[in-house]
């Protein structure tokens, strides 16, 4: 059994919590900036690794980006960067028009359904209208439309009666109400256990 003592700590005394949001980079030393640039490059490289397959590789993306009329003229703005000839939107790879069907087929191959397909796409790739393109692909797929009508059956799970008090608790926040946040704790009790 654990015994906890919860104490309030003012934010001035709690400087080690959430350090990154409290340490702006306006006057960051070169080493910090270099580390951040390295981390961004690593995230971009990881994204490229995730979308690379037998159908689409990074060299193809680079080549098609240079010939894509929309992407080849894209200037670097806040949300776009260019790395090794590949345009990125944050950490997501901007897919040239010619390669978009191949990427959509890769995303659609496992028949995850529209919601999971969009979630997967939003993690790794970007192009204008990607959601609409994925929806059209799924709506035109016979297999997807057959499975869509069959929701997964889930067994109803009843909470087991605890053997002892506080064996099972549920915690959630509620509020704000009249300027206060409330921590709600619900304990499931066994009426035969000692109170």
PDB file of C-alpha atoms in Angstrom:
ATOM      1  CA  UNK A   1       0.000   0.000   0.000  1.00  0.00           C
ATOM      2  CA  UNK A   2       1.207   3.487  -0.804  1.00  0.00           C
ATOM      3  CA  UNK A   3       0.886   6.573   1.357  1.00  0.00           C
ATOM      4  CA  UNK A   4       1.060   9.877  -0.471  1.00  0.00           C
ATOM      5  CA  UNK A   5       1.428  13.385   0.850  1.00  0.00           C
ATOM      6  CA  UNK A   6       0.267  15.931  -1.705  1.00  0.00           C
ATOM      7  CA  UNK A   7       1.566  19.439  -1.189  1.00  0.00           C
ATOM      8  CA  UNK A   8       0.867  22.629  -3.081  1.00  0.00           C
ATOM      9  CA  UNK A   9       3.933  24.208  -4.646  1.00  0.00           C
ATOM     10  CA  UNK A  10       3.900  27.754  -6.082  1.00  0.00           C
ATOM     11  CA  UNK A  11       5.089  28.045  -9.665  1.00  0.00           C
ATOM     12  CA  UNK A  12       8.055  30.177  -8.565  1.00  0.00           C
ATOM     13  CA  UNK A  13       9.251  27.290  -6.382  1.00  0.00           C
ATOM     14  CA  UNK A  14       8.556  24.686  -9.067  1.00  0.00           C
ATOM     15  CA  UNK A  15      11.081  25.796 -11.690  1.00  0.00           C
ATOM     16  CA  UNK A  16      12.100  22.307 -12.809  1.00  0.00           C
ATOM     17  CA  UNK A  17       8.592  21.412 -14.012  1.00  0.00           C
ATOM     18  CA  UNK A  18       7.824  22.219 -17.653  1.00  0.00           C
ATOM     19  CA  UNK A  19      11.233  23.806 -18.233  1.00  0.00           C
ATOM     20  CA  UNK A  20      10.951  24.048 -22.019  1.00  0.00           C
ATOM     21  CA  UNK A  21       7.852  26.242 -22.013  1.00  0.00           C
ATOM     22  CA  UNK A  22       9.477  28.601 -19.502  1.00  0.00           C
ATOM     23  CA  UNK A  23      12.830  28.938 -21.251  1.00  0.00           C
ATOM     24  CA  UNK A  24      12.402  30.966 -24.447  1.00  0.00           C
ATOM     25  CA  UNK A  25      15.076  30.618 -27.121  1.00  0.00           C
ATOM     26  CA  UNK A  26      15.429  34.338 -27.891  1.00  0.00           C
ATOM     27  CA  UNK A  27      18.928  34.427 -26.463  1.00  0.00           C
ATOM     28  CA  UNK A  28      19.768  30.743 -26.765  1.00  0.00           C
ATOM     29  CA  UNK A  29      23.425  29.844 -27.245  1.00  0.00           C
ATOM     30  CA  UNK A  30      24.512  28.399 -30.612  1.00  0.00           C
ATOM     31  CA  UNK A  31      24.761  24.910 -29.099  1.00  0.00           C
ATOM     32  CA  UNK A  32      21.059  24.906 -28.173  1.00  0.00           C
ATOM     33  CA  UNK A  33      20.028  26.122 -31.632  1.00  0.00           C
ATOM     34  CA  UNK A  34      22.240  23.491 -33.288  1.00  0.00           C
ATOM     35  CA  UNK A  35      20.681  20.802 -31.070  1.00  0.00           C
ATOM     36  CA  UNK A  36      17.172  21.933 -32.028  1.00  0.00           C
ATOM     37  CA  UNK A  37      18.070  21.981 -35.734  1.00  0.00           C
ATOM     38  CA  UNK A  38      19.529  18.471 -35.376  1.00  0.00           C
ATOM     39  CA  UNK A  39      16.339  17.273 -33.644  1.00  0.00           C
ATOM     40  CA  UNK A  40      14.157  18.763 -36.396  1.00  0.00           C
ATOM     41  CA  UNK A  41      16.324  17.089 -39.036  1.00  0.00           C
ATOM     42  CA  UNK A  42      15.999  13.771 -37.180  1.00  0.00           C
ATOM     43  CA  UNK A  43      12.185  14.102 -37.042  1.00  0.00           C
ATOM     44  CA  UNK A  44      12.094  14.849 -40.759  1.00  0.00           C
ATOM     45  CA  UNK A  45      14.359  11.880 -41.501  1.00  0.00           C
ATOM     46  CA  UNK A  46      12.147   9.627 -39.364  1.00  0.00           C
ATOM     47  CA  UNK A  47       9.070  10.787 -41.282  1.00  0.00           C
ATOM     48  CA  UNK A  48      10.783  10.011 -44.590  1.00  0.00           C
ATOM     49  CA  UNK A  49      11.677   6.572 -43.269  1.00  0.00           C
ATOM     50  CA  UNK A  50       8.035   5.897 -42.343  1.00  0.00           C
ATOM     51  CA  UNK A  51       6.605   6.795 -45.751  1.00  0.00           C
ATOM     52  CA  UNK A  52       9.340   5.082 -47.781  1.00  0.00           C
ATOM     53  CA  UNK A  53       8.196   1.849 -49.368  1.00  0.00           C
ATOM     54  CA  UNK A  54       8.809  -0.148 -52.507  1.00  0.00           C
ATOM     55  CA  UNK A  55       6.398   2.155 -54.365  1.00  0.00           C
ATOM     56  CA  UNK A  56       7.793   5.493 -53.124  1.00  0.00           C
ATOM     57  CA  UNK A  57      11.321   6.318 -51.960  1.00  0.00           C
ATOM     58  CA  UNK A  58      12.850   9.635 -50.877  1.00  0.00           C
ATOM     59  CA  UNK A  59      14.817  10.012 -54.143  1.00  0.00           C
ATOM     60  CA  UNK A  60      11.535   9.826 -56.065  1.00  0.00           C
ATOM     61  CA  UNK A  61      10.014  12.483 -53.805  1.00  0.00           C
ATOM     62  CA  UNK A  62      13.034  14.749 -54.374  1.00  0.00           C
ATOM     63  CA  UNK A  63      12.865  14.267 -58.155  1.00  0.00           C
ATOM     64  CA  UNK A  64       9.097  14.803 -58.362  1.00  0.00           C
ATOM     65  CA  UNK A  65       9.270  17.837 -56.055  1.00  0.00           C
ATOM     66  CA  UNK A  66      11.690  19.531 -58.463  1.00  0.00           C
ATOM     67  CA  UNK A  67       9.373  18.902 -61.446  1.00  0.00           C
ATOM     68  CA  UNK A  68       6.037  19.489 -59.686  1.00  0.00           C
ATOM     69  CA  UNK A  69       4.776  22.892 -60.886  1.00  0.00           C
ATOM     70  CA  UNK A  70       3.196  23.763 -57.534  1.00  0.00           C
ATOM     71  CA  UNK A  71       6.052  22.609 -55.286  1.00  0.00           C
ATOM     72  CA  UNK A  72       9.021  23.692 -57.407  1.00  0.00           C
ATOM     73  CA  UNK A  73       7.908  27.324 -57.104  1.00  0.00           C
ATOM     74  CA  UNK A  74       7.031  27.092 -53.394  1.00  0.00           C
ATOM     75  CA  UNK A  75       8.953  29.626 -51.411  1.00  0.00           C
ATOM     76  CA  UNK A  76       9.897  28.786 -47.866  1.00  0.00           C
ATOM     77  CA  UNK A  77       7.317  30.277 -45.549  1.00  0.00           C
ATOM     78  CA  UNK A  78       6.681  29.704 -41.853  1.00  0.00           C
ATOM     79  CA  UNK A  79       4.965  26.383 -42.282  1.00  0.00           C
ATOM     80  CA  UNK A  80       7.119  24.943 -45.102  1.00  0.00           C
ATOM     81  CA  UNK A  81      10.814  24.071 -45.182  1.00  0.00           C
ATOM     82  CA  UNK A  82      13.009  22.425 -47.808  1.00  0.00           C
ATOM     83  CA  UNK A  83      15.470  19.717 -46.792  1.00  0.00           C
ATOM     84  CA  UNK A  84      17.596  17.857 -49.348  1.00  0.00           C
ATOM     85  CA  UNK A  85      15.217  18.870 -52.124  1.00  0.00           C
ATOM     86  CA  UNK A  86      12.117  17.658 -50.258  1.00  0.00           C
ATOM     87  CA  UNK A  87       9.473  20.125 -49.095  1.00  0.00           C
ATOM     88  CA  UNK A  88       8.225  19.585 -45.547  1.00  0.00           C
ATOM     89  CA  UNK A  89       5.233  20.997 -43.711  1.00  0.00           C
ATOM     90  CA  UNK A  90       6.370  20.787 -40.092  1.00  0.00           C
ATOM     91  CA  UNK A  91       7.654  17.216 -39.887  1.00  0.00           C
ATOM     92  CA  UNK A  92       5.309  15.964 -42.635  1.00  0.00           C
ATOM     93  CA  UNK A  93       6.582  15.361 -46.159  1.00  0.00           C
ATOM     94  CA  UNK A  94       4.769  17.376 -48.837  1.00  0.00           C
ATOM     95  CA  UNK A  95       3.979  14.795 -51.524  1.00  0.00           C
ATOM     96  CA  UNK A  96       4.260  15.908 -55.169  1.00  0.00           C
ATOM     97  CA  UNK A  97       1.097  15.539 -57.306  1.00  0.00           C
ATOM     98  CA  UNK A  98       2.490  12.647 -59.368  1.00  0.00           C
ATOM     99  CA  UNK A  99       3.241  10.541 -56.255  1.00  0.00           C
ATOM    100  CA  UNK A 100      -0.014  11.243 -54.398  1.00  0.00           C
ATOM    101  CA  UNK A 101      -1.870   8.212 -55.889  1.00  0.00           C
ATOM    102  CA  UNK A 102       0.982   5.887 -54.846  1.00  0.00           C
ATOM    103  CA  UNK A 103       0.961   7.279 -51.293  1.00  0.00           C
ATOM    104  CA  UNK A 104      -2.832   6.965 -51.117  1.00  0.00           C
ATOM    105  CA  UNK A 105      -2.569   3.330 -52.221  1.00  0.00           C
ATOM    106  CA  UNK A 106       0.049   2.707 -49.526  1.00  0.00           C
ATOM    107  CA  UNK A 107      -2.211   4.258 -46.895  1.00  0.00           C
ATOM    108  CA  UNK A 108      -5.226   2.336 -48.191  1.00  0.00           C
ATOM    109  CA  UNK A 109      -3.493  -1.041 -48.513  1.00  0.00           C
ATOM    110  CA  UNK A 110      -4.382  -2.239 -45.006  1.00  0.00           C
ATOM    111  CA  UNK A 111      -8.026  -1.111 -45.254  1.00  0.00           C
ATOM    112  CA  UNK A 112      -7.902   0.714 -41.910  1.00  0.00           C
ATOM    113  CA  UNK A 113     -10.956   2.826 -42.648  1.00  0.00           C
ATOM    114  CA  UNK A 114     -11.173   6.541 -43.352  1.00  0.00           C
ATOM    115  CA  UNK A 115     -10.553   7.806 -39.805  1.00  0.00           C
ATOM    116  CA  UNK A 116      -7.397   5.782 -39.164  1.00  0.00           C
ATOM    117  CA  UNK A 117      -6.161   6.408 -42.690  1.00  0.00           C
ATOM    118  CA  UNK A 118      -6.444  10.170 -42.200  1.00  0.00           C
ATOM    119  CA  UNK A 119      -4.708   9.925 -38.817  1.00  0.00           C
ATOM    120  CA  UNK A 120      -1.844   7.982 -40.377  1.00  0.00           C
ATOM    121  CA  UNK A 121      -1.578  10.443 -43.256  1.00  0.00           C
ATOM    122  CA  UNK A 122      -1.572  13.436 -40.893  1.00  0.00           C
ATOM    123  CA  UNK A 123       1.448  11.998 -39.104  1.00  0.00           C
ATOM    124  CA  UNK A 124       3.652  11.636 -42.169  1.00  0.00           C
ATOM    125  CA  UNK A 125       2.464  13.329 -45.343  1.00  0.00           C
ATOM    126  CA  UNK A 126       0.772  16.477 -46.583  1.00  0.00           C
ATOM    127  CA  UNK A 127      -0.736  17.947 -49.706  1.00  0.00           C
ATOM    128  CA  UNK A 128      -3.549  20.380 -50.263  1.00  0.00           C
ATOM    129  CA  UNK A 129      -6.857  18.460 -50.181  1.00  0.00           C
ATOM    130  CA  UNK A 130      -5.407  15.227 -48.753  1.00  0.00           C
ATOM    131  CA  UNK A 131      -8.507  14.542 -46.600  1.00  0.00           C
ATOM    132  CA  UNK A 132     -10.897  14.900 -49.542  1.00  0.00           C
ATOM    133  CA  UNK A 133      -8.685  12.696 -51.741  1.00  0.00           C
ATOM    134  CA  UNK A 134      -8.571   9.961 -49.095  1.00  0.00           C
ATOM    135  CA  UNK A 135     -12.352  10.141 -48.610  1.00  0.00           C
ATOM    136  CA  UNK A 136     -12.940   9.730 -52.357  1.00  0.00           C
ATOM    137  CA  UNK A 137     -10.593   6.742 -52.411  1.00  0.00           C
ATOM    138  CA  UNK A 138     -12.358   5.007 -49.519  1.00  0.00           C
ATOM    139  CA  UNK A 139     -15.847   5.760 -50.893  1.00  0.00           C
ATOM    140  CA  UNK A 140     -14.897   4.252 -54.251  1.00  0.00           C
ATOM    141  CA  UNK A 141     -13.482   1.068 -52.649  1.00  0.00           C
ATOM    142  CA  UNK A 142     -15.917  -1.871 -52.693  1.00  0.00           C
ATOM    143  CA  UNK A 143     -14.207  -3.690 -49.794  1.00  0.00           C
ATOM    144  CA  UNK A 144     -14.205  -0.584 -47.589  1.00  0.00           C
ATOM    145  CA  UNK A 145     -17.903   0.042 -48.220  1.00  0.00           C
ATOM    146  CA  UNK A 146     -18.713  -3.584 -47.301  1.00  0.00           C
ATOM    147  CA  UNK A 147     -16.782  -3.438 -44.016  1.00  0.00           C
ATOM    148  CA  UNK A 148     -18.043   0.041 -43.161  1.00  0.00           C
ATOM    149  CA  UNK A 149     -21.553  -1.296 -42.566  1.00  0.00           C
ATOM    150  CA  UNK A 150     -20.366  -3.893 -40.061  1.00  0.00           C
ATOM    151  CA  UNK A 151     -19.348  -2.182 -36.824  1.00  0.00           C
ATOM    152  CA  UNK A 152     -17.146  -4.229 -34.547  1.00  0.00           C
ATOM    153  CA  UNK A 153     -19.039  -6.028 -31.825  1.00  0.00           C
ATOM    154  CA  UNK A 154     -17.785  -5.318 -28.347  1.00  0.00           C
ATOM    155  CA  UNK A 155     -18.599  -7.314 -25.247  1.00  0.00           C
ATOM    156  CA  UNK A 156     -20.257  -5.343 -22.493  1.00  0.00           C
ATOM    157  CA  UNK A 157     -17.839  -5.120 -19.602  1.00  0.00           C
ATOM    158  CA  UNK A 158     -19.250  -4.815 -16.107  1.00  0.00           C
ATOM    159  CA  UNK A 159     -17.020  -3.510 -13.377  1.00  0.00           C
ATOM    160  CA  UNK A 160     -16.001  -6.214 -10.976  1.00  0.00           C
ATOM    161  CA  UNK A 161     -16.916  -5.704  -7.347  1.00  0.00           C
ATOM    162  CA  UNK A 162     -13.728  -4.874  -5.447  1.00  0.00           C
ATOM    163  CA  UNK A 163     -12.599  -7.110  -2.628  1.00  0.00           C
ATOM    164  CA  UNK A 164     -11.549  -4.191  -0.422  1.00  0.00           C
ATOM    165  CA  UNK A 165     -12.478  -0.528  -0.262  1.00  0.00           C
ATOM    166  CA  UNK A 166     -10.334   1.665  -2.518  1.00  0.00           C
ATOM    167  CA  UNK A 167      -9.293  -1.328  -4.637  1.00  0.00           C
ATOM    168  CA  UNK A 168     -10.881   0.549  -7.500  1.00  0.00           C
ATOM    169  CA  UNK A 169     -11.255   4.301  -7.895  1.00  0.00           C
ATOM    170  CA  UNK A 170     -12.138   6.597 -10.773  1.00  0.00           C
ATOM    171  CA  UNK A 171     -10.665  10.099 -10.957  1.00  0.00           C
ATOM    172  CA  UNK A 172     -11.504  13.014 -13.225  1.00  0.00           C
ATOM    173  CA  UNK A 173     -11.448  16.803 -13.264  1.00  0.00           C
ATOM    174  CA  UNK A 174     -14.569  18.925 -13.449  1.00  0.00           C
ATOM    175  CA  UNK A 175     -14.841  22.615 -14.062  1.00  0.00           C
ATOM    176  CA  UNK A 176     -14.138  25.385 -14.148  1.00  0.00           C
ATOM    177  CA  UNK A 177     -17.222  26.212 -12.110  1.00  0.00           C
ATOM    178  CA  UNK A 178     -17.373  29.600 -10.398  1.00  0.00           C
ATOM    179  CA  UNK A 179     -13.629  29.903 -10.938  1.00  0.00           C
ATOM    180  CA  UNK A 180     -12.729  26.536  -9.388  1.00  0.00           C
ATOM    181  CA  UNK A 181     -11.483  23.219 -10.800  1.00  0.00           C
ATOM    182  CA  UNK A 182     -12.663  20.119  -8.949  1.00  0.00           C
ATOM    183  CA  UNK A 183     -10.952  16.750  -8.622  1.00  0.00           C
ATOM    184  CA  UNK A 184     -13.679  14.111  -8.496  1.00  0.00           C
ATOM    185  CA  UNK A 185     -12.810  10.761  -6.901  1.00  0.00           C
ATOM    186  CA  UNK A 186     -15.328   7.926  -6.994  1.00  0.00           C
ATOM    187  CA  UNK A 187     -14.519   4.817  -5.033  1.00  0.00           C
ATOM    188  CA  UNK A 188     -16.234   1.544  -5.712  1.00  0.00           C
ATOM    189  CA  UNK A 189     -17.013  -0.184  -2.455  1.00  0.00           C
ATOM    190  CA  UNK A 190     -17.715  -3.699  -1.486  1.00  0.00           C
ATOM    191  CA  UNK A 191     -20.631  -3.626   0.887  1.00  0.00           C
ATOM    192  CA  UNK A 192     -19.216  -6.660   2.708  1.00  0.00           C
ATOM    193  CA  UNK A 193     -15.752  -5.137   3.235  1.00  0.00           C
ATOM    194  CA  UNK A 194     -14.915  -3.285   6.433  1.00  0.00           C
ATOM    195  CA  UNK A 195     -15.548   0.459   6.189  1.00  0.00           C
TER     196      UNK A 195
END
